[in-house]
Coordinates of C-alpha atoms and ligand atoms in Angstrom, one line a residue:
Chain A
M4 CA 45.4 -0.8 -22.4
K5 CA 42.6 0.4 -24.7
H6 CA 42.4 -1.7 -27.8
L7 CA 41.8 -0.5 -31.3
T8 CA 38.2 -0.5 -32.6
D9 CA 37.3 -2.9 -35.4
S10 CA 37.1 0.1 -37.8
Q11 CA 40.7 1.1 -36.9
I12 CA 41.9 -2.4 -37.5
Q13 CA 40.2 -2.7 -40.8
Q14 CA 41.5 0.7 -41.8
F15 CA 45.0 -0.4 -40.9
V16 CA 44.6 -3.6 -43.0
F17 CA 42.7 -2.4 -46.1
E18 CA 43.7 1.3 -46.3
P19 CA 47.1 1.6 -44.7
A20 CA 47.6 5.0 -46.2
A21 CA 44.6 6.4 -44.4
S22 CA 45.5 4.8 -41.1
D23 CA 47.3 6.9 -38.5
N24 CA 50.6 6.3 -36.8
A25 CA 49.1 5.8 -33.3
C26 CA 47.3 2.7 -34.7
S27 CA 50.4 1.1 -36.2
T28 CA 52.3 1.7 -32.9
H29 CA 49.6 0.1 -30.9
I30 CA 49.4 -2.9 -33.2
E31 CA 53.2 -3.3 -32.9
Q32 CA 52.9 -3.5 -29.1
C33 CA 49.6 -5.4 -28.7
A34 CA 49.3 -9.1 -29.5
I35 CA 45.5 -9.1 -29.3
C36 CA 45.0 -6.3 -31.9
R37 CA 47.8 -7.8 -34.0
S38 CA 46.0 -11.2 -34.1
K39 CA 42.9 -9.4 -35.4
V40 CA 44.9 -7.7 -38.1
G41 CA 46.2 -11.2 -39.0
E42 CA 42.7 -12.6 -39.2
Y43 CA 41.5 -9.9 -41.6
Q44 CA 44.6 -10.2 -43.7
M45 CA 44.4 -14.0 -44.1
L46 CA 40.6 -14.1 -44.5
F47 CA 40.5 -11.5 -47.3
A48 CA 43.6 -12.9 -49.0
E49 CA 41.5 -16.1 -49.3
I50 CA 38.3 -14.2 -50.4
E51 CA 40.2 -12.5 -53.1
K52 CA 41.3 -15.8 -54.5
L53 CA 37.8 -17.2 -54.8
P54 CA 36.8 -17.9 -58.4
A55 CA 34.4 -15.4 -60.1
D56 CA 30.8 -16.4 -60.7
S57 CA 30.0 -17.1 -64.4
F58 CA 26.9 -18.0 -66.5
D59 CA 26.8 -21.5 -68.0
V60 CA 25.5 -20.1 -71.3
N61 CA 27.2 -17.8 -73.8
L62 CA 25.8 -14.5 -72.8
E63 CA 27.4 -12.7 -75.7
A64 CA 25.8 -14.9 -78.4
I65 CA 22.4 -14.8 -76.8
I66 CA 22.4 -11.0 -76.6
M67 CA 23.9 -10.4 -80.0
K68 CA 21.0 -12.4 -81.5
Q69 CA 18.5 -10.1 -80.0
L70 CA 20.0 -6.8 -81.1
P71 CA 18.3 -4.9 -83.9
Q72 CA 20.1 -5.4 -87.2
P73 CA 22.5 -2.6 -88.3
S74 CA 20.9 0.1 -90.4
I75 CA 20.5 -1.0 -94.1
H76 CA 21.0 2.5 -95.4
K77 CA 24.6 2.7 -94.1
K78 CA 25.4 -0.6 -95.8
E79 CA 23.8 0.6 -99.1
D80 CA 25.8 3.8 -99.0
K81 CA 29.0 1.9 -98.4
M82 CA 28.3 -0.4 -101.3
L83 CA 27.5 2.6 -103.6
W84 CA 30.9 4.1 -102.7
Y85 CA 32.7 0.9 -103.5
G86 CA 30.7 0.7 -106.8
I87 CA 31.7 4.3 -107.8
A88 CA 35.3 3.7 -107.0
A89 CA 35.4 0.5 -109.0
V90 CA 33.7 2.1 -112.1
C91 CA 36.2 5.1 -111.9
F92 CA 39.1 2.7 -111.7
L93 CA 38.0 0.6 -114.6
F94 CA 37.1 3.7 -116.7
V95 CA 40.6 5.3 -116.2
I96 CA 42.3 2.0 -117.0
S97 CA 40.4 1.4 -120.2
V98 CA 40.8 5.0 -121.4
F99 CA 44.5 4.7 -121.2
L100 CA 44.5 1.2 -122.6
F101 CA 42.4 2.0 -125.7
F102 CA 43.2 5.7 -126.3
G103 CA 46.7 5.9 -125.0
K104 CA 48.3 6.9 -128.3
E105 CA 45.5 9.3 -129.3
L106 CA 45.6 11.0 -125.9
A107 CA 49.4 11.5 -126.1
V108 CA 48.9 13.1 -129.5
L109 CA 46.0 15.2 -128.2
F110 CA 47.9 16.6 -125.3
G111 CA 51.0 17.1 -127.4
G112 CA 53.9 17.9 -125.1
V113 CA 52.1 17.1 -121.8
E114 CA 53.7 14.1 -120.1
W115 CA 51.9 10.8 -119.5
L116 CA 51.9 11.1 -115.7
T117 CA 50.3 14.5 -115.8
T118 CA 47.6 13.3 -118.2
A119 CA 46.8 10.4 -115.9
L120 CA 46.6 12.7 -112.9
I121 CA 44.3 15.2 -114.6
G122 CA 42.1 12.4 -115.9
T123 CA 41.8 10.7 -112.5
A124 CA 41.1 13.9 -110.7
A125 CA 38.4 14.9 -113.1
I126 CA 36.6 11.5 -112.9
C127 CA 36.8 11.4 -109.1
L128 CA 35.3 14.9 -108.9
L129 CA 32.5 13.9 -111.2
A130 CA 31.8 10.8 -109.2
F131 CA 31.8 12.8 -106.0
L132 CA 29.3 15.3 -107.4
A133 CA 27.1 12.4 -108.6
F134 CA 27.2 10.8 -105.2
D135 CA 26.4 14.0 -103.5
M136 CA 23.4 14.6 -105.8
Y137 CA 22.3 11.1 -105.0
R138 CA 22.5 11.8 -101.3
A139 CA 20.6 15.0 -101.5
Y140 CA 18.0 13.1 -103.5
R141 CA 17.8 10.5 -100.7
V142 CA 17.4 13.2 -98.1
K143 CA 14.6 14.8 -100.0
L144 CA 12.9 11.4 -100.5
K145 CA 13.0 10.9 -96.7
A146 CA 11.6 14.4 -96.1
F147 CA 8.7 13.5 -98.3
N148 CA 8.4 10.2 -96.6
F149 CA 8.6 8.2 -99.8
E150 CA 10.8 5.5 -98.1
Chain B
M5 CA 46.4 7.3 -64.7
T6 CA 47.3 6.8 -68.3
H7 CA 45.4 3.6 -68.0
I8 CA 42.1 5.4 -67.3
H9 CA 42.7 7.7 -70.2
E10 CA 43.3 4.8 -72.5
D11 CA 40.2 3.1 -71.4
K12 CA 38.1 6.2 -72.0
H13 CA 39.6 6.4 -75.5
D14 CA 38.7 2.8 -76.2
D15 CA 35.2 3.5 -74.8
Q16 CA 34.7 6.4 -77.2
F17 CA 35.9 4.3 -80.1
L18 CA 33.6 1.4 -79.4
V19 CA 30.6 3.6 -78.6
K20 CA 31.1 5.5 -81.9
R21 CA 31.3 2.3 -83.9
V22 CA 28.1 1.0 -82.4
L23 CA 26.3 4.3 -82.9
D24 CA 27.6 4.3 -86.5
G25 CA 25.7 1.1 -87.1
D26 CA 28.5 -1.4 -86.5
T27 CA 26.5 -3.7 -84.2
S28 CA 29.4 -6.1 -84.0
A29 CA 31.4 -3.6 -81.9
F30 CA 28.8 -4.2 -79.2
S31 CA 30.0 -7.8 -78.7
I32 CA 33.4 -6.3 -77.7
I33 CA 31.6 -4.2 -75.2
I34 CA 29.8 -7.3 -73.8
R35 CA 33.1 -9.2 -73.6
N36 CA 34.8 -6.3 -71.8
T37 CA 32.0 -5.9 -69.2
E38 CA 30.5 -9.4 -68.9
R39 CA 32.5 -10.4 -65.8
L40 CA 31.6 -7.3 -63.8
V41 CA 27.9 -7.5 -64.8
T42 CA 27.8 -11.2 -63.9
Q43 CA 29.4 -10.6 -60.5
I44 CA 26.8 -8.0 -59.6
I45 CA 23.8 -10.1 -60.8
F46 CA 25.0 -13.3 -59.0
K47 CA 25.5 -11.4 -55.8
M48 CA 22.2 -9.5 -56.0
I49 CA 19.9 -12.2 -57.4
A50 CA 19.5 -15.7 -56.1
T51 CA 17.5 -17.5 -58.8
E52 CA 19.2 -18.9 -61.8
E53 CA 16.5 -18.0 -64.4
D54 CA 16.1 -14.4 -63.1
R55 CA 19.9 -13.9 -63.4
K56 CA 19.9 -14.8 -67.1
D57 CA 16.9 -12.6 -67.9
L58 CA 18.5 -9.7 -66.0
A59 CA 21.8 -10.0 -67.9
Q60 CA 19.9 -9.8 -71.2
E61 CA 17.8 -7.0 -70.0
V62 CA 20.9 -5.1 -68.9
Y63 CA 22.6 -5.3 -72.3
L64 CA 19.6 -4.6 -74.3
K65 CA 19.0 -1.5 -72.2
A66 CA 22.6 -0.4 -72.5
F67 CA 22.4 -0.9 -76.3
K68 CA 19.2 1.2 -76.5
N69 CA 20.5 4.0 -74.3
L70 CA 24.1 4.1 -75.6
K71 CA 23.4 7.4 -77.4
G72 CA 22.8 8.9 -74.0
F73 CA 26.1 7.8 -72.5
Q74 CA 28.1 11.0 -71.8
F75 CA 31.5 9.5 -71.0
Q76 CA 31.3 11.0 -67.5
S77 CA 32.4 7.6 -66.2
K78 CA 34.0 4.5 -67.7
L79 CA 31.6 2.6 -70.0
S80 CA 32.0 -0.4 -67.7
T81 CA 30.9 1.7 -64.7
W82 CA 27.9 2.9 -66.6
I83 CA 26.9 -0.6 -67.6
A84 CA 27.5 -1.8 -64.0
Q85 CA 25.2 1.0 -62.9
I86 CA 22.5 -0.2 -65.2
T87 CA 23.0 -3.7 -63.9
Y88 CA 22.7 -2.6 -60.3
N89 CA 19.6 -0.6 -60.9
A90 CA 18.0 -3.5 -62.9
C91 CA 18.7 -5.8 -59.9
I92 CA 17.2 -3.3 -57.4
N93 CA 14.1 -3.0 -59.5
H94 CA 13.8 -6.7 -59.8
L95 CA 14.2 -7.2 -56.0
R96 CA 11.6 -4.5 -55.4
K97 CA 9.1 -6.1 -57.8
K98 CA 9.6 -9.4 -55.9
K99 CA 9.4 -7.5 -52.6
L100 CA 12.8 -8.8 -51.5
T101 CA 15.0 -6.7 -49.3
L102 CA 18.6 -5.5 -49.7
V103 CA 19.9 -5.1 -46.1
D104 CA 17.2 -5.1 -43.5
N105 CA 17.0 -8.8 -43.2
D106 CA 17.7 -9.7 -39.6
A107 CA 18.5 -13.4 -40.1
W108 CA 22.1 -12.8 -40.9
E109 CA 22.9 -10.6 -38.0
L110 CA 24.8 -12.4 -35.3
D111 CA 23.5 -11.9 -31.8
D112 CA 25.9 -10.5 -29.2
T113 CA 26.5 -13.8 -27.4
E114 CA 27.8 -15.4 -30.6
I115 CA 30.1 -12.5 -31.3
L116 CA 31.4 -12.6 -27.7
Q117 CA 32.3 -16.2 -28.2
S118 CA 34.1 -15.5 -31.4
K119 CA 36.2 -12.9 -29.8
E120 CA 38.4 -15.6 -28.3
H121 CA 41.3 -15.1 -30.6
S122 CA 43.1 -18.2 -29.6
A123 CA 40.8 -20.0 -32.0
W124 CA 42.6 -18.3 -34.8
N125 CA 46.1 -19.0 -33.7
E126 CA 46.6 -21.8 -36.1
M127 CA 45.5 -19.9 -39.1
E128 CA 47.9 -21.6 -41.4
S129 CA 46.3 -25.0 -40.9
F130 CA 43.0 -23.2 -41.4
I131 CA 44.1 -21.9 -44.8
L132 CA 45.2 -25.4 -45.8
N133 CA 41.8 -26.8 -45.1
K134 CA 39.9 -26.9 -48.4
E135 CA 36.7 -27.3 -46.5
M136 CA 37.1 -23.7 -45.4
I137 CA 37.0 -22.4 -49.0
R138 CA 33.5 -23.9 -49.2
I139 CA 32.6 -22.4 -45.8
L140 CA 33.9 -19.0 -47.0
Q141 CA 31.7 -19.2 -50.2
F142 CA 28.8 -20.3 -48.0
E143 CA 29.2 -17.4 -45.6
I144 CA 29.5 -14.8 -48.3
E145 CA 26.4 -16.3 -49.9
K146 CA 24.5 -15.8 -46.6
L147 CA 25.3 -12.1 -46.4
P148 CA 22.6 -9.6 -47.5
S149 CA 22.7 -9.0 -51.2
L150 CA 24.0 -5.4 -50.9
Y151 CA 26.9 -6.5 -48.6
K152 CA 28.1 -9.3 -50.8
T153 CA 27.9 -7.1 -53.9
I154 CA 30.1 -4.5 -52.2
I155 CA 32.6 -7.1 -50.9
T156 CA 32.9 -8.6 -54.4
L157 CA 33.2 -5.3 -56.2
Y158 CA 35.9 -4.0 -53.7
H159 CA 37.9 -7.2 -53.1
N160 CA 37.4 -9.3 -56.2
E161 CA 36.8 -6.7 -59.0
E162 CA 39.2 -4.3 -57.2
L163 CA 37.0 -1.3 -57.9
S164 CA 37.6 2.0 -56.0
Y165 CA 35.2 3.6 -53.6
K166 CA 34.4 6.2 -56.2
E167 CA 33.5 3.6 -58.8
I168 CA 31.3 1.6 -56.3
T169 CA 29.5 4.8 -55.3
E170 CA 28.9 5.5 -58.9
I171 CA 27.5 2.0 -59.5
T172 CA 25.3 1.8 -56.4
G173 CA 24.4 5.4 -55.9
L174 CA 25.3 5.0 -52.2
P175 CA 27.0 8.0 -50.5
A176 CA 30.7 7.4 -49.8
G177 CA 30.2 7.3 -46.0
T178 CA 27.4 4.8 -46.2
L179 CA 29.4 2.6 -48.6
K180 CA 32.4 2.5 -46.3
N181 CA 30.2 1.8 -43.3
Y182 CA 28.5 -1.2 -45.1
L183 CA 31.8 -2.5 -46.3
F184 CA 33.3 -2.4 -42.7
R185 CA 30.2 -4.1 -41.3
A186 CA 30.2 -6.8 -44.0
R187 CA 33.9 -7.6 -43.4
K188 CA 33.3 -7.8 -39.7
I189 CA 30.3 -10.1 -40.1
L190 CA 32.4 -12.4 -42.3
R191 CA 35.3 -12.4 -39.8
D192 CA 33.0 -13.2 -36.9
R193 CA 31.2 -15.9 -38.8
I194 CA 34.3 -17.6 -40.0
A195 CA 35.7 -17.6 -36.4
L196 CA 32.5 -19.3 -35.3
H197 CA 32.9 -21.9 -38.0
Y198 CA 36.4 -22.5 -36.9
K199 CA 35.2 -23.1 -33.3
K200 CA 32.4 -25.4 -34.4
E201 CA 34.4 -27.5 -36.8
P202 CA 37.8 -27.9 -35.3
L203 CA 40.5 -29.3 -37.6
Ligands
ZN315 ZN1 45.2 -3.8 -28.7
ZN316 ZN1 43.3 0.2 -69.6

């Protein structure tokens, strides 16, 4: 009886889908090839259980310390946005707190809610325009290499 | 398959965050890939100090080149590729070899002896022997660096042929050939051990 090659046996053990029927038939009938199959199965079952290697230091901490700091501009821009939002909010609140009655008179029949909406929208639009101008200014500064 | 899609999605999210200046997102990338990177470095490189240096080199390189990552593979595969290449360059610089070291090859007489399969008949008692775990680790350690890397990536990290070819740049046929040879060497060597150190 001609035995299976080592490759055929490995194929049968590790990639059964790619192994042909003749091989599995032979293995069923041949004790020698079957014992080789058993060896591979048991050996690699053990190998797959071996613990993974690991560093005795905190790699993440070491590497994070060496990375360049996040860009300052992005942080500044974010802060600016928060600033604008806060000013808008405070402004709208104080307008309604101090001039509530006068506004109601001024807008006559217009309802409170509508007034509030128009006010907020107008202020946000202004803030957005201001921010955009600031950005354009920054881009120009960069173009002239002033920063 | 949805899994792969999900991962790519996560990759894109993380890469975008890092590129947008949120460096802290890179620590998530490190955590997600650290195990794979460590396995490759430990199998490829023998010296402790060099391993640490390489791990840092790999991640600094990945950070620097992140803008160039095109999402053609998983991010982890890309970083593993950087790791593998860094190890190869390191070995080259030190004039160390990947495969063509003859010391590990068994000569034919040894293999012939190990072909007596009766030695393996009592495999169950073999498995119970804790000493064999140590021998197993020792025999894997003795394999050429490329072989043990491939064995680990396939059997312990459970990567596909495709992923391993992407990482190592080996043609699929060569990879398969190496993997089969590495497994056979291990099987023969363990059989020898069993004969030399009866239970
Ligand atoms: Zn047979
Ligand atoms: Zn997933």
